[in-house]
Short mmCIF file of C-alpha atoms and ligand atoms in Angstrom, two decimals:
data_model
loop_
_atom_site.label_atom_id
_atom_site.label_comp_id
_atom_site.label_asym_id
_atom_site.label_seq_id
_atom_site.Cartn_x
_atom_site.Cartn_y
_atom_site.Cartn_z
CA MET A 1 17.71 -1.24 -27.96
CA SER A 2 18.15 -5.09 -27.91
CA ILE A 3 20.98 -6.76 -25.89
CA SER A 4 21.96 -10.26 -26.14
CA GLY A 5 24.07 -12.46 -23.87
CA GLU A 6 25.17 -16.07 -23.60
CA CYS A 7 27.31 -18.36 -21.50
CA PHE A 8 30.71 -19.67 -22.45
CA CYS A 9 29.61 -22.82 -24.05
CA GLY A 10 26.69 -21.17 -25.89
CA GLU A 11 23.97 -23.32 -24.49
CA VAL A 12 22.25 -20.59 -22.58
CA LYS A 13 21.21 -17.43 -24.37
CA TYR A 14 19.16 -14.42 -23.47
CA ARG A 15 17.80 -11.32 -24.90
CA ILE A 16 16.88 -7.99 -23.37
CA ASP A 17 14.55 -5.56 -25.14
CA GLY A 18 15.60 -2.53 -23.23
CA LYS A 19 18.49 -0.98 -21.41
CA LEU A 20 20.93 -2.01 -18.73
CA ARG A 21 21.22 0.32 -15.70
CA ASP A 22 23.43 0.83 -12.66
CA ALA A 23 26.45 -1.06 -13.81
CA GLN A 24 28.76 -1.51 -11.04
CA SER A 25 31.68 -3.47 -9.77
CA CYS A 26 31.84 -4.69 -6.17
CA HIS A 27 35.23 -5.74 -4.75
CA CYS A 28 34.10 -7.43 -1.54
CA SER A 29 35.30 -10.83 -0.79
CA ARG A 30 31.78 -12.48 -1.36
CA CYS A 31 31.54 -10.97 -4.88
CA ARG A 32 35.07 -12.13 -5.72
CA LYS A 33 33.90 -15.78 -4.99
CA VAL A 34 30.61 -15.47 -6.58
CA PHE A 35 32.18 -14.06 -9.80
CA SER A 36 35.39 -16.11 -9.50
CA SER A 37 37.17 -12.80 -10.35
CA GLN A 38 38.64 -9.70 -8.89
CA ALA A 39 35.16 -8.16 -8.57
CA SER A 40 31.75 -8.45 -9.67
CA ALA A 41 30.57 -6.70 -12.87
CA TYR A 42 26.77 -6.54 -12.81
CA ALA A 43 23.98 -4.35 -14.27
CA ILE A 44 20.26 -4.27 -13.54
CA VAL A 45 17.58 -4.98 -15.94
CA GLU A 46 13.83 -4.69 -16.00
CA ALA A 47 12.38 -8.25 -15.57
CA LYS A 48 9.74 -7.73 -18.17
CA GLU A 49 12.38 -6.73 -20.79
CA PHE A 50 14.45 -9.80 -20.17
CA GLN A 51 13.89 -13.28 -21.76
CA TRP A 52 15.76 -16.57 -22.10
CA VAL A 53 16.17 -17.43 -25.81
CA SER A 54 17.63 -21.00 -25.28
CA GLY A 55 18.96 -23.29 -22.82
CA GLU A 56 16.93 -22.22 -19.87
CA LYS A 57 16.69 -25.83 -18.75
CA SER A 58 20.43 -25.97 -18.37
CA LEU A 59 20.30 -23.14 -15.78
CA THR A 60 21.18 -23.95 -12.20
CA SER A 61 20.80 -21.44 -9.50
CA TYR A 62 22.27 -20.70 -6.12
CA VAL A 63 20.04 -18.76 -3.91
CA GLY A 64 21.40 -17.20 -0.65
CA LYS A 65 19.43 -16.73 2.60
CA HIS A 66 18.16 -13.25 1.67
CA GLY A 67 16.47 -14.45 -1.50
CA PHE A 68 18.98 -13.09 -3.93
CA GLY A 69 20.59 -15.69 -6.09
CA LEU A 70 22.68 -16.28 -9.14
CA GLN A 71 21.86 -18.43 -12.22
CA PHE A 72 24.62 -20.25 -14.11
CA CYS A 73 25.01 -22.64 -16.94
CA SER A 74 25.31 -26.23 -15.59
CA LYS A 75 27.49 -27.19 -18.52
CA CYS A 76 30.17 -24.47 -18.66
CA GLY A 77 29.68 -22.73 -15.34
CA SER A 78 29.22 -19.15 -16.66
CA THR A 79 27.18 -16.95 -14.21
CA LEU A 80 24.55 -15.25 -16.32
CA SER A 81 21.99 -13.55 -14.17
CA GLY A 82 21.00 -12.49 -10.72
CA VAL A 83 17.55 -13.23 -9.40
CA TYR A 84 15.69 -11.90 -6.58
CA LYS A 85 12.80 -14.11 -5.22
CA GLY A 86 12.87 -16.02 -8.50
CA VAL A 87 12.63 -13.00 -10.73
CA VAL A 88 15.54 -11.83 -12.98
CA HIS A 89 17.10 -8.79 -11.46
CA GLY A 90 20.26 -8.28 -13.46
CA VAL A 91 22.97 -9.67 -15.63
CA THR A 92 26.67 -10.28 -15.28
CA LEU A 93 28.46 -8.02 -17.79
CA GLY A 94 30.97 -10.71 -18.74
CA CYS A 95 28.20 -12.71 -20.48
CA VAL A 96 26.81 -9.73 -22.36
CA ASN A 97 27.65 -9.84 -26.16
CA GLY A 98 28.88 -6.75 -27.91
CA ASP A 99 28.37 -3.25 -26.62
CA PRO A 100 25.49 -2.83 -24.17
CA GLU A 101 25.91 0.90 -24.22
CA ILE A 102 26.72 1.19 -20.55
CA GLU A 103 29.95 1.45 -18.49
CA LEU A 104 30.69 0.63 -14.98
CA GLY A 105 29.57 3.66 -13.01
CA ARG A 106 31.32 2.94 -9.70
CA HIS A 107 33.54 0.64 -7.84
CA ILE A 108 32.40 -0.29 -4.45
CA TYR A 109 33.93 -2.03 -1.39
CA VAL A 110 37.30 -1.02 -2.71
CA GLY A 111 38.37 -1.01 0.91
CA SER A 112 38.23 -4.89 1.01
CA LYS A 113 39.61 -5.59 -2.52
CA ALA A 114 42.05 -8.24 -3.06
CA SER A 115 45.72 -7.39 -2.27
CA TRP A 116 46.62 -8.34 -5.67
CA GLU A 117 44.12 -6.19 -7.57
CA VAL A 118 45.05 -2.84 -9.12
CA ILE A 119 42.04 -0.69 -9.99
CA ALA A 120 42.22 1.68 -12.88
CA GLU A 121 41.75 5.22 -12.25
CA GLY A 122 38.93 7.35 -13.62
CA VAL A 123 35.78 5.83 -12.13
CA PRO A 124 34.50 6.75 -8.65
CA GLN A 125 35.58 4.40 -5.98
CA TYR A 126 33.96 3.88 -2.56
CA GLU A 127 35.60 2.12 0.45
CA GLU A 128 32.18 0.56 1.14
CA SER A 129 28.62 1.15 -0.16
CA PRO A 130 28.16 4.42 -1.91
CA PRO A 131 26.06 7.11 -0.17
CA ALA A 132 22.50 7.06 -1.21
CA TYR A 133 22.68 4.03 -3.39
CA ALA A 134 19.30 3.61 -4.72
ZN1 ZN B 201 27.29 -22.78 -20.94
ZN1 ZN B 202 30.21 -7.38 -3.12
#
């Protein structure tokens, strides 16, 4: 399948010729800051199936000390992708267009969710990291 995504202003666009996997939402305090939201919503892609279609020059990245970083549009601020050691590792689900045929499979670090968040029932929740997360 082919999946497309773009930032809020439309400057940066990407295409994935493949599937997303391991969609999850992390409710830890760090993910809340990174995603400016109640939680992350992120799925993994195969780097070789991912390509920037336009606006790659407008991407800015923030890389943490473990080599994992996020890339965002320098014009509108949307966070589009995660990178590990400079290679695209996954995408933020908020910037995916249409139906990527995947659903969030788990909520993690629910034990440190924001006091104001109410999580919907029906999806496995873990107080911290799930067991045997591969
Ligand atoms: Zn943008
Ligand atoms: Zn987190």
